Amino acid sequence: MERKIKNIIFDYGRVLVDYSTKYLYDSVFADKQEMQWFIDHVVNAEFHTTLDLGYPTQEVIEEWKRRFPKYTRELELYDTDYLRLVGEEMPGMHQLLTDLHEEGFQLYGLTNWGHKFWLVYKKYSIFQLLDGQVVSGEEHVVKPDPKIFNILLNRYGLNPEESIFTDDRAENVEGAQQLGIHGIVFQNAEQLREEIGKLVRGC
C-alpha cells in the first residue's frame, strides 16, 4: 500500500534550532526586570514581524532607535551580535530528520525569518537535510497567512493532504490545517516522532 503522507514541513526557530532574545540580552542587562521590559516593548512582536517581512535589518533598527533612543546600544547589538540569539540545534532533531529522510519522506522548511537567517543557515548543518525551504523575509509574507503556505506547496508541487507541518506556535499550525495540511504543535523531538508516526499510520 502506498503511504499517504509523503512530506514533512518544519518551522525553524525552537523546532530545528533553539532561539531566544534572552540569549543575547541576558549578559547585557544587569537588571533582569529591565531586560524583560526591553524584550516585551522594544524587540517585541512588532519588531520581529517587521524583520520577518523582509525589511532591511539596519533600516528597522534605525527606526526602533528613533522610537527608543535610550536603547541605541542594545538595538545595535541585535545586528552586530545576531548569532548570539541562536542556541544549539534542538535536541534530537538532527537524528529525527535523518531518520525521516532515510524512510523516504521529503523534508521542507517554512520559517518566519528575516535576512539575518542566512547567517544561521550557514552555521547549522541540520538545514542541509532539507529538500527545499521558504523563508518569509524573501517572500514578504509571514505565517500564519495562507499565502506563505501556498508558496511552499506550489513551489515544490506538494499535496496538502500528503503533508505534515510542525511549528511551536499553535496559530501557525492552525493556519496550515485550514489549507488541509496535517498539523502538529511541536514540543520536542520525541513527541514529534510519535505524532508523525500516528498520522502516518492513521492516513
PDB file of N, CA, C and O in Angstrom, residues 3 8 13 21 26 60 71 76 81 133 138 141 154 156-157 162 169 172 177 179 186-188 193:
ATOM      1  N   ARG A   3       2.110   4.821   0.863  1.00  0.00           N
ATOM      2  CA  ARG A   3       1.985   5.686   2.031  1.00  0.00           C
ATOM      3  C   ARG A   3       1.364   7.020   1.618  1.00  0.00           C
ATOM      4  O   ARG A   3       1.774   7.647   0.643  1.00  0.00           O
ATOM      5  N   ILE A   8       7.166  16.203   5.112  1.00  0.00           N
ATOM      6  CA  ILE A   8       7.165  16.774   6.452  1.00  0.00           C
ATOM      7  C   ILE A   8       7.752  18.186   6.341  1.00  0.00           C
ATOM      8  O   ILE A   8       8.850  18.354   5.810  1.00  0.00           O
ATOM      9  N   GLY A  13      12.810  28.190  14.087  1.00  0.00           N
ATOM     10  CA  GLY A  13      13.101  28.662  15.427  1.00  0.00           C
ATOM     11  C   GLY A  13      12.345  27.890  16.487  1.00  0.00           C
ATOM     12  O   GLY A  13      11.128  27.801  16.450  1.00  0.00           O
ATOM     13  N   THR A  21      15.625  35.775  22.382  1.00  0.00           N
ATOM     14  CA  THR A  21      16.247  37.091  22.561  1.00  0.00           C
ATOM     15  C   THR A  21      17.000  37.148  23.892  1.00  0.00           C
ATOM     16  O   THR A  21      17.965  37.902  24.019  1.00  0.00           O
ATOM     17  N   ASP A  26      20.739  38.578  28.001  1.00  0.00           N
ATOM     18  CA  ASP A  26      20.881  38.206  29.411  1.00  0.00           C
ATOM     19  C   ASP A  26      22.187  38.739  30.010  1.00  0.00           C
ATOM     20  O   ASP A  26      22.239  39.095  31.193  1.00  0.00           O
ATOM     21  N   VAL A  60      15.346  48.794   9.960  1.00  0.00           N
ATOM     22  CA  VAL A  60      14.422  48.543  11.067  1.00  0.00           C
ATOM     23  C   VAL A  60      15.054  48.994  12.378  1.00  0.00           C
ATOM     24  O   VAL A  60      14.406  49.654  13.205  1.00  0.00           O
ATOM     25  N   TYR A  71      17.827  52.929  24.183  1.00  0.00           N
ATOM     26  CA  TYR A  71      18.341  51.576  23.954  1.00  0.00           C
ATOM     27  C   TYR A  71      19.095  51.455  22.626  1.00  0.00           C
ATOM     28  O   TYR A  71      19.105  50.389  22.002  1.00  0.00           O
ATOM     29  N   GLU A  76      21.586  48.038  18.511  1.00  0.00           N
ATOM     30  CA  GLU A  76      22.684  47.793  17.578  1.00  0.00           C
ATOM     31  C   GLU A  76      23.272  46.391  17.754  1.00  0.00           C
ATOM     32  O   GLU A  76      23.707  45.761  16.782  1.00  0.00           O
ATOM     33  N   ASP A  81      25.693  41.376  16.841  1.00  0.00           N
ATOM     34  CA  ASP A  81      25.893  40.123  17.570  1.00  0.00           C
ATOM     35  C   ASP A  81      24.741  39.149  17.345  1.00  0.00           C
ATOM     36  O   ASP A  81      24.384  38.372  18.228  1.00  0.00           O
ATOM     37  N   GLN A 133      12.955  24.949   0.949  1.00  0.00           N
ATOM     38  CA  GLN A 133      12.502  25.813   2.029  1.00  0.00           C
ATOM     39  C   GLN A 133      11.889  27.087   1.477  1.00  0.00           C
ATOM     40  O   GLN A 133      12.155  27.480   0.336  1.00  0.00           O
ATOM     41  N   GLU A 138      12.131  36.572   2.330  1.00  0.00           N
ATOM     42  CA  GLU A 138      12.288  36.615   0.878  1.00  0.00           C
ATOM     43  C   GLU A 138      10.949  36.747   0.166  1.00  0.00           C
ATOM     44  O   GLU A 138      10.891  37.211  -0.972  1.00  0.00           O
ATOM     45  N   VAL A 141       5.863  37.846   3.290  1.00  0.00           N
ATOM     46  CA  VAL A 141       4.608  37.396   3.909  1.00  0.00           C
ATOM     47  C   VAL A 141       4.982  36.416   5.003  1.00  0.00           C
ATOM     48  O   VAL A 141       5.955  35.665   4.870  1.00  0.00           O
ATOM     49  N   ASN A 154       3.052  25.254  -3.823  1.00  0.00           N
ATOM     50  CA  ASN A 154       3.141  25.427  -5.274  1.00  0.00           C
ATOM     51  C   ASN A 154       4.580  25.297  -5.780  1.00  0.00           C
ATOM     52  O   ASN A 154       4.811  24.724  -6.852  1.00  0.00           O
ATOM     53  N   TYR A 156       7.023  23.509  -4.686  1.00  0.00           N
ATOM     54  CA  TYR A 156       7.549  22.148  -4.672  1.00  0.00           C
ATOM     55  C   TYR A 156       6.520  21.102  -5.093  1.00  0.00           C
ATOM     56  O   TYR A 156       6.809  19.896  -5.025  1.00  0.00           O
ATOM     57  N   GLY A 157       5.360  21.548  -5.541  1.00  0.00           N
ATOM     58  CA  GLY A 157       4.346  20.630  -6.050  1.00  0.00           C
ATOM     59  C   GLY A 157       3.823  19.672  -4.995  1.00  0.00           C
ATOM     60  O   GLY A 157       3.622  18.484  -5.266  1.00  0.00           O
ATOM     61  N   GLU A 162      -1.012  15.194   1.708  1.00  0.00           N
ATOM     62  CA  GLU A 162       0.134  14.298   1.827  1.00  0.00           C
ATOM     63  C   GLU A 162       1.243  14.907   2.691  1.00  0.00           C
ATOM     64  O   GLU A 162       2.344  14.379   2.744  1.00  0.00           O
ATOM     65  N   ARG A 169       4.290  27.250  17.433  1.00  0.00           N
ATOM     66  CA  ARG A 169       3.190  28.186  17.662  1.00  0.00           C
ATOM     67  C   ARG A 169       1.891  27.596  17.107  1.00  0.00           C
ATOM     68  O   ARG A 169       1.787  27.297  15.906  1.00  0.00           O
ATOM     69  N   ASN A 172       0.175  29.054  13.948  1.00  0.00           N
ATOM     70  CA  ASN A 172       0.762  28.708  12.658  1.00  0.00           C
ATOM     71  C   ASN A 172       0.335  27.317  12.206  1.00  0.00           C
ATOM     72  O   ASN A 172       0.084  27.088  11.014  1.00  0.00           O
ATOM     73  N   GLN A 177      -3.461  23.850   8.870  1.00  0.00           N
ATOM     74  CA  GLN A 177      -4.602  22.933   8.868  1.00  0.00           C
ATOM     75  C   GLN A 177      -5.777  23.483   8.065  1.00  0.00           C
ATOM     76  O   GLN A 177      -6.526  22.718   7.443  1.00  0.00           O
ATOM     77  N   LEU A 179      -5.640  24.834   5.353  1.00  0.00           N
ATOM     78  CA  LEU A 179      -5.384  24.526   3.942  1.00  0.00           C
ATOM     79  C   LEU A 179      -5.373  23.029   3.668  1.00  0.00           C
ATOM     80  O   LEU A 179      -5.067  22.604   2.558  1.00  0.00           O
ATOM     81  N   PHE A 186       4.682  21.558  17.912  1.00  0.00           N
ATOM     82  CA  PHE A 186       5.948  20.975  18.350  1.00  0.00           C
ATOM     83  C   PHE A 186       6.187  21.196  19.837  1.00  0.00           C
ATOM     84  O   PHE A 186       6.006  22.300  20.354  1.00  0.00           O
ATOM     85  N   GLN A 187       6.625  20.124  20.514  1.00  0.00           N
ATOM     86  CA  GLN A 187       7.086  20.207  21.901  1.00  0.00           C
ATOM     87  C   GLN A 187       8.540  19.776  22.017  1.00  0.00           C
ATOM     88  O   GLN A 187       9.352  20.486  22.594  1.00  0.00           O
ATOM     89  N   ASN A 188       8.840  18.624  21.463  1.00  0.00           N
ATOM     90  CA  ASN A 188      10.213  18.121  21.461  1.00  0.00           C
ATOM     91  C   ASN A 188      10.328  17.028  20.402  1.00  0.00           C
ATOM     92  O   ASN A 188       9.328  16.605  19.808  1.00  0.00           O
ATOM     93  N   ARG A 193       8.260  12.782  16.807  1.00  0.00           N
ATOM     94  CA  ARG A 193       8.411  11.471  16.177  1.00  0.00           C
ATOM     95  C   ARG A 193       7.167  10.611  16.394  1.00  0.00           C
ATOM     96  O   ARG A 193       6.670   9.959  15.469  1.00  0.00           O
TER      97      ARG A 193
END
